[in-house]
PDB file with SEQRES, HELIX, SHEET and CRYST1 records, atoms N, CA, C and O in Angstrom:
SEQRES   1 A   67  MET ASN PRO SER ASP ASN PRO GLN HIS PHE TYR ASP ARG          
SEQRES   2 A   67  ALA GLN GLU HIS GLN LEU VAL ILE SER THR GLU ASP ALA          
SEQRES   3 A   67  ALA ASN ILE GLY GLU VAL GLY SER SER VAL ALA SER THR          
SEQRES   4 A   67  TYR ALA ALA ILE ARG GLU ILE ASP THR ILE GLY PHE GLU          
SEQRES   5 A   67  PRO ALA ALA ILE PHE VAL PRO THR PRO SER LYS ARG LYS          
SEQRES   6 A   67  GLY ASP                                                      
HELIX    1 AA1 PRO A    7  GLU A   16  1                                  10    
HELIX    2 AA2 THR A   23  ARG A   44  1                                  22    
HELIX    3 AA3 ALA A   54  PHE A   57  5                                   4    
CRYST1    1.000    1.000    1.000  90.00  90.00  90.00 P 1           1          
ATOM      1  N   MET A   1      39.891 160.366 126.498  1.00  0.00           N  
ATOM      2  CA  MET A   1      40.550 159.431 125.618  1.00  0.00           C  
ATOM      3  C   MET A   1      42.052 159.657 125.710  1.00  0.00           C  
ATOM      4  O   MET A   1      42.523 160.784 125.560  1.00  0.00           O  
ATOM      5  N   ASN A   2      42.780 158.623 125.948  1.00  0.00           N  
ATOM      6  CA  ASN A   2      44.234 158.727 126.009  1.00  0.00           C  
ATOM      7  C   ASN A   2      44.816 158.837 124.613  1.00  0.00           C  
ATOM      8  O   ASN A   2      44.371 158.142 123.699  1.00  0.00           O  
ATOM      9  N   PRO A   3      45.821 159.715 124.433  1.00  0.00           N  
ATOM     10  CA  PRO A   3      46.434 159.811 123.113  1.00  0.00           C  
ATOM     11  C   PRO A   3      47.155 158.520 122.737  1.00  0.00           C  
ATOM     12  O   PRO A   3      47.696 157.823 123.596  1.00  0.00           O  
ATOM     13  N   SER A   4      47.153 158.218 121.459  1.00  0.00           N  
ATOM     14  CA  SER A   4      47.823 157.020 120.977  1.00  0.00           C  
ATOM     15  C   SER A   4      48.360 157.288 119.581  1.00  0.00           C  
ATOM     16  O   SER A   4      47.711 157.964 118.782  1.00  0.00           O  
ATOM     17  N   ASP A   5      49.545 156.761 119.283  1.00  0.00           N  
ATOM     18  CA  ASP A   5      50.109 156.890 117.951  1.00  0.00           C  
ATOM     19  C   ASP A   5      49.687 155.723 117.066  1.00  0.00           C  
ATOM     20  O   ASP A   5      50.024 155.691 115.883  1.00  0.00           O  
ATOM     21  N   ASN A   6      48.962 154.778 117.621  1.00  0.00           N  
ATOM     22  CA  ASN A   6      48.552 153.590 116.892  1.00  0.00           C  
ATOM     23  C   ASN A   6      47.222 153.859 116.175  1.00  0.00           C  
ATOM     24  O   ASN A   6      46.191 154.012 116.829  1.00  0.00           O  
ATOM     25  N   PRO A   7      47.239 153.918 114.823  1.00  0.00           N  
ATOM     26  CA  PRO A   7      45.997 154.191 114.084  1.00  0.00           C  
ATOM     27  C   PRO A   7      44.881 153.183 114.372  1.00  0.00           C  
ATOM     28  O   PRO A   7      43.710 153.558 114.431  1.00  0.00           O  
ATOM     29  N   GLN A   8      45.235 151.915 114.550  1.00  0.00           N  
ATOM     30  CA  GLN A   8      44.214 150.912 114.827  1.00  0.00           C  
ATOM     31  C   GLN A   8      43.556 151.175 116.177  1.00  0.00           C  
ATOM     32  O   GLN A   8      42.346 151.002 116.320  1.00  0.00           O  
ATOM     33  N   HIS A   9      44.334 151.588 117.160  1.00  0.00           N  
ATOM     34  CA  HIS A   9      43.789 151.919 118.483  1.00  0.00           C  
ATOM     35  C   HIS A   9      42.839 153.111 118.366  1.00  0.00           C  
ATOM     36  O   HIS A   9      41.757 153.107 118.953  1.00  0.00           O  
ATOM     37  N   PHE A  10      43.244 154.127 117.609  1.00  0.00           N  
ATOM     38  CA  PHE A  10      42.392 155.302 117.420  1.00  0.00           C  
ATOM     39  C   PHE A  10      41.088 154.902 116.730  1.00  0.00           C  
ATOM     40  O   PHE A  10      40.010 155.346 117.124  1.00  0.00           O  
ATOM     41  N   TYR A  11      41.191 154.062 115.701  1.00  0.00           N  
ATOM     42  CA  TYR A  11      40.017 153.574 114.978  1.00  0.00           C  
ATOM     43  C   TYR A  11      39.080 152.814 115.919  1.00  0.00           C  
ATOM     44  O   TYR A  11      37.869 153.032 115.911  1.00  0.00           O  
ATOM     45  N   ASP A  12      39.650 151.926 116.723  1.00  0.00           N  
ATOM     46  CA  ASP A  12      38.847 151.141 117.661  1.00  0.00           C  
ATOM     47  C   ASP A  12      38.143 152.036 118.674  1.00  0.00           C  
ATOM     48  O   ASP A  12      36.972 151.822 118.987  1.00  0.00           O  
ATOM     49  N   ARG A  13      38.850 153.035 119.185  1.00  0.00           N  
ATOM     50  CA  ARG A  13      38.250 153.952 120.165  1.00  0.00           C  
ATOM     51  C   ARG A  13      37.124 154.764 119.526  1.00  0.00           C  
ATOM     52  O   ARG A  13      36.098 155.014 120.157  1.00  0.00           O  
ATOM     53  N   ALA A  14      37.320 155.175 118.269  1.00  0.00           N  
ATOM     54  CA  ALA A  14      36.268 155.913 117.565  1.00  0.00           C  
ATOM     55  C   ALA A  14      35.027 155.044 117.422  1.00  0.00           C  
ATOM     56  O   ALA A  14      33.911 155.522 117.628  1.00  0.00           O  
ATOM     57  N   GLN A  15      35.206 153.770 117.070  1.00  0.00           N  
ATOM     58  CA  GLN A  15      34.080 152.852 116.922  1.00  0.00           C  
ATOM     59  C   GLN A  15      33.330 152.680 118.241  1.00  0.00           C  
ATOM     60  O   GLN A  15      32.103 152.579 118.245  1.00  0.00           O  
ATOM     61  N   GLU A  16      34.053 152.647 119.358  1.00  0.00           N  
ATOM     62  CA  GLU A  16      33.413 152.512 120.677  1.00  0.00           C  
ATOM     63  C   GLU A  16      32.477 153.682 120.956  1.00  0.00           C  
ATOM     64  O   GLU A  16      31.500 153.538 121.692  1.00  0.00           O  
ATOM     65  N   HIS A  17      32.774 154.839 120.371  1.00  0.00           N  
ATOM     66  CA  HIS A  17      31.973 156.048 120.595  1.00  0.00           C  
ATOM     67  C   HIS A  17      31.048 156.342 119.411  1.00  0.00           C  
ATOM     68  O   HIS A  17      30.604 157.474 119.223  1.00  0.00           O  
ATOM     69  N   GLN A  18      30.767 155.304 118.617  1.00  0.00           N  
ATOM     70  CA  GLN A  18      29.880 155.404 117.465  1.00  0.00           C  
ATOM     71  C   GLN A  18      30.332 156.470 116.465  1.00  0.00           C  
ATOM     72  O   GLN A  18      29.498 157.127 115.843  1.00  0.00           O  
ATOM     73  N   LEU A  19      31.647 156.644 116.308  1.00  0.00           N  
ATOM     74  CA  LEU A  19      32.191 157.568 115.324  1.00  0.00           C  
ATOM     75  C   LEU A  19      32.714 156.764 114.139  1.00  0.00           C  
ATOM     76  O   LEU A  19      33.285 155.686 114.307  1.00  0.00           O  
ATOM     77  N   VAL A  20      32.515 157.295 112.958  1.00  0.00           N  
ATOM     78  CA  VAL A  20      32.948 156.605 111.754  1.00  0.00           C  
ATOM     79  C   VAL A  20      34.218 157.269 111.238  1.00  0.00           C  
ATOM     80  O   VAL A  20      34.225 158.464 110.944  1.00  0.00           O  
ATOM     81  N   ILE A  21      35.280 156.498 111.129  1.00  0.00           N  
ATOM     82  CA  ILE A  21      36.556 156.989 110.615  1.00  0.00           C  
ATOM     83  C   ILE A  21      37.259 155.813 109.947  1.00  0.00           C  
ATOM     84  O   ILE A  21      37.184 154.678 110.416  1.00  0.00           O  
ATOM     85  N   SER A  22      37.933 156.103 108.860  1.00  0.00           N  
ATOM     86  CA  SER A  22      38.666 155.026 108.183  1.00  0.00           C  
ATOM     87  C   SER A  22      40.014 154.841 108.880  1.00  0.00           C  
ATOM     88  O   SER A  22      40.496 155.741 109.568  1.00  0.00           O  
ATOM     89  N   THR A  23      40.604 153.684 108.696  1.00  0.00           N  
ATOM     90  CA  THR A  23      41.929 153.455 109.285  1.00  0.00           C  
ATOM     91  C   THR A  23      42.958 154.376 108.643  1.00  0.00           C  
ATOM     92  O   THR A  23      43.923 154.775 109.295  1.00  0.00           O  
ATOM     93  N   GLU A  24      42.764 154.719 107.371  1.00  0.00           N  
ATOM     94  CA  GLU A  24      43.680 155.656 106.701  1.00  0.00           C  
ATOM     95  C   GLU A  24      43.601 157.040 107.343  1.00  0.00           C  
ATOM     96  O   GLU A  24      44.629 157.668 107.597  1.00  0.00           O  
ATOM     97  N   ASP A  25      42.378 157.517 107.607  1.00  0.00           N  
ATOM     98  CA  ASP A  25      42.216 158.808 108.273  1.00  0.00           C  
ATOM     99  C   ASP A  25      42.769 158.759 109.692  1.00  0.00           C  
ATOM    100  O   ASP A  25      43.365 159.727 110.165  1.00  0.00           O  
ATOM    101  N   ALA A  26      42.573 157.643 110.362  1.00  0.00           N  
ATOM    102  CA  ALA A  26      43.103 157.494 111.717  1.00  0.00           C  
ATOM    103  C   ALA A  26      44.628 157.602 111.703  1.00  0.00           C  
ATOM    104  O   ALA A  26      45.218 158.160 112.628  1.00  0.00           O  
ATOM    105  N   ALA A  27      45.264 157.074 110.666  1.00  0.00           N  
ATOM    106  CA  ALA A  27      46.719 157.156 110.552  1.00  0.00           C  
ATOM    107  C   ALA A  27      47.172 158.596 110.326  1.00  0.00           C  
ATOM    108  O   ALA A  27      48.270 158.974 110.734  1.00  0.00           O  
ATOM    109  N   ASN A  28      46.332 159.396 109.680  1.00  0.00           N  
ATOM    110  CA  ASN A  28      46.690 160.788 109.396  1.00  0.00           C  
ATOM    111  C   ASN A  28      46.463 161.726 110.579  1.00  0.00           C  
ATOM    112  O   ASN A  28      46.949 162.856 110.564  1.00  0.00           O  
ATOM    113  N   ILE A  29      45.741 161.286 111.591  1.00  0.00           N  
ATOM    114  CA  ILE A  29      45.417 162.140 112.735  1.00  0.00           C  
ATOM    115  C   ILE A  29      46.678 162.671 113.408  1.00  0.00           C  
ATOM    116  O   ILE A  29      46.740 163.853 113.747  1.00  0.00           O  
ATOM    117  N   GLY A  30      47.679 161.826 113.606  1.00  0.00           N  
ATOM    118  CA  GLY A  30      48.916 162.264 114.249  1.00  0.00           C  
ATOM    119  C   GLY A  30      49.611 163.362 113.474  1.00  0.00           C  
ATOM    120  O   GLY A  30      50.172 164.281 114.072  1.00  0.00           O  
ATOM    121  N   GLU A  31      49.584 163.283 112.147  1.00  0.00           N  
ATOM    122  CA  GLU A  31      50.191 164.314 111.315  1.00  0.00           C  
ATOM    123  C   GLU A  31      49.460 165.643 111.467  1.00  0.00           C  
ATOM    124  O   GLU A  31      50.090 166.700 111.503  1.00  0.00           O  
ATOM    125  N   VAL A  32      48.151 165.593 111.556  1.00  0.00           N  
ATOM    126  CA  VAL A  32      47.363 166.814 111.703  1.00  0.00           C  
ATOM    127  C   VAL A  32      47.701 167.486 113.039  1.00  0.00           C  
ATOM    128  O   VAL A  32      47.883 168.702 113.099  1.00  0.00           O  
ATOM    129  N   GLY A  33      47.782 166.702 114.085  1.00  0.00           N  
ATOM    130  CA  GLY A  33      48.104 167.259 115.403  1.00  0.00           C  
ATOM    131  C   GLY A  33      49.450 167.954 115.424  1.00  0.00           C  
ATOM    132  O   GLY A  33      49.572 169.035 115.999  1.00  0.00           O  
ATOM    133  N   SER A  34      50.454 167.366 114.817  1.00  0.00           N  
ATOM    134  CA  SER A  34      51.775 167.993 114.804  1.00  0.00           C  
ATOM    135  C   SER A  34      51.768 169.238 113.931  1.00  0.00           C  
ATOM    136  O   SER A  34      52.467 170.203 114.241  1.00  0.00           O  
ATOM    137  N   SER A  35      50.989 169.243 112.837  1.00  0.00           N  
ATOM    138  CA  SER A  35      50.875 170.429 111.988  1.00  0.00           C  
ATOM    139  C   SER A  35      50.220 171.583 112.749  1.00  0.00           C  
ATOM    140  O   SER A  35      50.663 172.728 112.665  1.00  0.00           O  
ATOM    141  N   VAL A  36      49.175 171.267 113.480  1.00  0.00           N  
ATOM    142  CA  VAL A  36      48.486 172.297 114.267  1.00  0.00           C  
ATOM    143  C   VAL A  36      49.421 172.860 115.331  1.00  0.00           C  
ATOM    144  O   VAL A  36      49.483 174.075 115.520  1.00  0.00           O  
ATOM    145  N   ALA A  37      50.143 171.996 116.020  1.00  0.00           N  
ATOM    146  CA  ALA A  37      51.073 172.455 117.058  1.00  0.00           C  
ATOM    147  C   ALA A  37      52.153 173.366 116.473  1.00  0.00           C  
ATOM    148  O   ALA A  37      52.485 174.390 117.070  1.00  0.00           O  
ATOM    149  N   SER A  38      52.703 173.005 115.314  1.00  0.00           N  
ATOM    150  CA  SER A  38      53.747 173.845 114.718  1.00  0.00           C  
ATOM    151  C   SER A  38      53.174 175.164 114.211  1.00  0.00           C  
ATOM    152  O   SER A  38      53.853 176.190 114.255  1.00  0.00           O  
ATOM    153  N   THR A  39      51.928 175.148 113.729  1.00  0.00           N  
ATOM    154  CA  THR A  39      51.292 176.388 113.281  1.00  0.00           C  
ATOM    155  C   THR A  39      51.065 177.323 114.459  1.00  0.00           C  
ATOM    156  O   THR A  39      51.343 178.518 114.357  1.00  0.00           O  
ATOM    157  N   TYR A  40      50.564 176.799 115.579  1.00  0.00           N  
ATOM    158  CA  TYR A  40      50.370 177.632 116.762  1.00  0.00           C  
ATOM    159  C   TYR A  40      51.698 178.194 117.256  1.00  0.00           C  
ATOM    160  O   TYR A  40      51.766 179.351 117.672  1.00  0.00           O  
ATOM    161  N   ALA A  41      52.754 177.384 117.213  1.00  0.00           N  
ATOM    162  CA  ALA A  41      54.072 177.864 117.636  1.00  0.00           C  
ATOM    163  C   ALA A  41      54.531 179.019 116.746  1.00  0.00           C  
ATOM    164  O   ALA A  41      55.079 180.005 117.237  1.00  0.00           O  
ATOM    165  N   ALA A  42      54.306 178.893 115.441  1.00  0.00           N  
ATOM    166  CA  ALA A  42      54.688 179.964 114.514  1.00  0.00           C  
ATOM    167  C   ALA A  42      53.891 181.231 114.784  1.00  0.00           C  
ATOM    168  O   ALA A  42      54.442 182.332 114.739  1.00  0.00           O  
ATOM    169  N   ILE A  43      52.603 181.087 115.065  1.00  0.00           N  
ATOM    170  CA  ILE A  43      51.769 182.253 115.366  1.00  0.00           C  
ATOM    171  C   ILE A  43      52.251 182.936 116.637  1.00  0.00           C  
ATOM    172  O   ILE A  43      52.293 184.165 116.708  1.00  0.00           O  
ATOM    173  N   ARG A  44      52.613 182.146 117.640  1.00  0.00           N  
ATOM    174  CA  ARG A  44      53.070 182.728 118.909  1.00  0.00           C  
ATOM    175  C   ARG A  44      54.388 183.476 118.757  1.00  0.00           C  
ATOM    176  O   ARG A  44      54.700 184.345 119.572  1.00  0.00           O  
ATOM    177  N   GLU A  45      55.169 183.153 117.724  1.00  0.00           N  
ATOM    178  CA  GLU A  45      56.456 183.806 117.496  1.00  0.00           C  
ATOM    179  C   GLU A  45      56.339 185.126 116.734  1.00  0.00           C  
ATOM    180  O   GLU A  45      57.336 185.831 116.580  1.00  0.00           O  
ATOM    181  N   ILE A  46      55.151 185.474 116.258  1.00  0.00           N  
ATOM    182  CA  ILE A  46      54.964 186.710 115.504  1.00  0.00           C  
ATOM    183  C   ILE A  46      55.303 187.893 116.403  1.00  0.00           C  
ATOM    184  O   ILE A  46      54.837 187.976 117.539  1.00  0.00           O  
ATOM    185  N   ASP A  47      56.114 188.799 115.885  1.00  0.00           N  
ATOM    186  CA  ASP A  47      56.485 190.004 116.632  1.00  0.00           C  
ATOM    187  C   ASP A  47      55.291 190.946 116.654  1.00  0.00           C  
ATOM    188  O   ASP A  47      54.915 191.508 115.626  1.00  0.00           O  
ATOM    189  N   THR A  48      54.704 191.112 117.816  1.00  0.00           N  
ATOM    190  CA  THR A  48      53.501 191.929 117.933  1.00  0.00           C  
ATOM    191  C   THR A  48      53.733 193.168 118.782  1.00  0.00           C  
ATOM    192  O   THR A  48      52.796 193.727 119.352  1.00  0.00           O  
ATOM    193  N   ILE A  49      54.985 193.592 118.862  1.00  0.00           N  
ATOM    194  CA  ILE A  49      55.273 194.802 119.650  1.00  0.00           C  
ATOM    195  C   ILE A  49      54.507 195.961 119.031  1.00  0.00           C  
ATOM    196  O   ILE A  49      54.630 196.236 117.838  1.00  0.00           O  
ATOM    197  N   GLY A  50      53.731 196.623 119.842  1.00  0.00           N  
ATOM    198  CA  GLY A  50      52.910 197.726 119.374  1.00  0.00           C  
ATOM    199  C   GLY A  50      51.556 197.297 118.839  1.00  0.00           C  
ATOM    200  O   GLY A  50      50.747 198.143 118.457  1.00  0.00           O  
ATOM    201  N   PHE A  51      51.298 196.008 118.806  1.00  0.00           N  
ATOM    202  CA  PHE A  51      50.032 195.486 118.328  1.00  0.00           C  
ATOM    203  C   PHE A  51      49.383 194.667 119.442  1.00  0.00           C  
ATOM    204  O   PHE A  51      49.876 194.608 120.568  1.00  0.00           O  
ATOM    205  N   GLU A  52      48.276 194.048 119.093  1.00  0.00           N  
ATOM    206  CA  GLU A  52      47.615 193.167 120.050  1.00  0.00           C  
ATOM    207  C   GLU A  52      48.538 192.009 120.410  1.00  0.00           C  
ATOM    208  O   GLU A  52      49.373 191.631 119.589  1.00  0.00           O  
ATOM    209  N   PRO A  53      48.424 191.435 121.598  1.00  0.00           N  
ATOM    210  CA  PRO A  53      49.239 190.277 121.968  1.00  0.00           C  
ATOM    211  C   PRO A  53      49.010 189.110 120.998  1.00  0.00           C  
ATOM    212  O   PRO A  53      47.915 188.950 120.459  1.00  0.00           O  
ATOM    213  N   ALA A  54      50.036 188.311 120.787  1.00  0.00           N  
ATOM    214  CA  ALA A  54      49.942 187.171 119.867  1.00  0.00           C  
ATOM    215  C   ALA A  54      48.832 186.219 120.288  1.00  0.00           C  
ATOM    216  O   ALA A  54      48.249 185.542 119.441  1.00  0.00           O  
ATOM    217  N   ALA A  55      48.530 186.154 121.582  1.00  0.00           N  
ATOM    218  CA  ALA A  55      47.501 185.234 122.074  1.00  0.00           C  
ATOM    219  C   ALA A  55      46.142 185.524 121.452  1.00  0.00           C  
ATOM    220  O   ALA A  55      45.283 184.643 121.403  1.00  0.00           O  
ATOM    221  N   ILE A  56      45.938 186.743 120.978  1.00  0.00           N  
ATOM    222  CA  ILE A  56      44.646 187.074 120.384  1.00  0.00           C  
ATOM    223  C   ILE A  56      44.414 186.293 119.098  1.00  0.00           C  
ATOM    224  O   ILE A  56      43.267 186.100 118.695  1.00  0.00           O  
ATOM    225  N   PHE A  57      45.496 185.835 118.438  1.00  0.00           N  
ATOM    226  CA  PHE A  57      45.376 185.092 117.192  1.00  0.00           C  
ATOM    227  C   PHE A  57      45.177 183.595 117.410  1.00  0.00           C  
ATOM    228  O   PHE A  57      44.838 182.876 116.470  1.00  0.00           O  
ATOM    229  N   VAL A  58      45.377 183.127 118.606  1.00  0.00           N  
ATOM    230  CA  VAL A  58      45.300 181.696 118.899  1.00  0.00           C  
ATOM    231  C   VAL A  58      44.000 181.424 119.642  1.00  0.00           C  
ATOM    232  O   VAL A  58      43.781 181.987 120.715  1.00  0.00           O  
ATOM    233  N   PRO A  59      43.134 180.573 119.099  1.00  0.00           N  
ATOM    234  CA  PRO A  59      41.878 180.291 119.785  1.00  0.00           C  
ATOM    235  C   PRO A  59      42.114 179.647 121.155  1.00  0.00           C  
ATOM    236  O   PRO A  59      42.964 178.770 121.308  1.00  0.00           O  
ATOM    237  N   THR A  60      41.367 180.089 122.111  1.00  0.00           N  
ATOM    238  CA  THR A  60      41.453 179.547 123.458  1.00  0.00           C  
ATOM    239  C   THR A  60      40.044 179.245 123.960  1.00  0.00           C  
ATOM    240  O   THR A  60      39.085 179.892 123.540  1.00  0.00           O  
ATOM    241  N   PRO A  61      39.915 178.275 124.845  1.00  0.00           N  
ATOM    242  CA  PRO A  61      38.585 177.973 125.390  1.00  0.00           C  
ATOM    243  C   PRO A  61      38.029 179.162 126.154  1.00  0.00           C  
ATOM    244  O   PRO A  61      38.775 179.869 126.832  1.00  0.00           O  
ATOM    245  N   SER A  62      36.761 179.383 126.054  1.00  0.00           N  
ATOM    246  CA  SER A  62      36.127 180.465 126.796  1.00  0.00           C  
ATOM    247  C   SER A  62      34.776 179.979 127.306  1.00  0.00           C  
ATOM    248  O   SER A  62      34.250 178.965 126.846  1.00  0.00           O  
ATOM    249  N   LYS A  63      34.237 180.705 128.245  1.00  0.00           N  
ATOM    250  CA  LYS A  63      32.934 180.365 128.796  1.00  0.00           C  
ATOM    251  C   LYS A  63      31.964 181.513 128.505  1.00  0.00           C  
ATOM    252  O   LYS A  63      32.341 182.684 128.480  1.00  0.00           O  
ATOM    253  N   ARG A  64      30.740 181.144 128.292  1.00  0.00           N  
ATOM    254  CA  ARG A  64      29.698 182.151 128.118  1.00  0.00           C  
ATOM    255  C   ARG A  64      29.243 182.617 129.482  1.00  0.00           C  
ATOM    256  O   ARG A  64      29.482 181.941 130.482  1.00  0.00           O  
ATOM    257  N   LYS A  65      28.596 183.750 129.534  1.00  0.00           N  
ATOM    258  CA  LYS A  65      28.127 184.287 130.818  1.00  0.00           C  
ATOM    259  C   LYS A  65      27.191 183.312 131.519  1.00  0.00           C  
ATOM    260  O   LYS A  65      27.180 183.231 132.747  1.00  0.00           O  
ATOM    261  N   GLY A  66      26.416 182.580 130.750  1.00  0.00           N  
ATOM    262  CA  GLY A  66      25.445 181.650 131.329  1.00  0.00           C  
ATOM    263  C   GLY A  66      26.050 180.333 131.813  1.00  0.00           C  
ATOM    264  O   GLY A  66      25.373 179.565 132.498  1.00  0.00           O  
ATOM    265  N   ASP A  67      27.308 180.058 131.471  1.00  0.00           N  
ATOM    266  CA  ASP A  67      27.920 178.779 131.835  1.00  0.00           C  
ATOM    267  C   ASP A  67      28.417 178.761 133.250  1.00  0.00           C  
ATOM    268  O   ASP A  67      28.957 177.751 133.702  1.00  0.00           O  
TER     269      ASP A  67                                                      
END                                                                             
């Protein structure tokens, strides 16, 4: 799915995939994404000298042994 700042486009794409979302929630999606990005940036800035690397606090995709 291509990113879009248009809530109506997001709503329409969700409907195509049988997902239920209100247009109001679709409008809020962009705000959530920017909040998450700024939170991850803040976590990455934590001074972790002498501790585990900051990356340990940020979820990353992983694969199971069976995958």
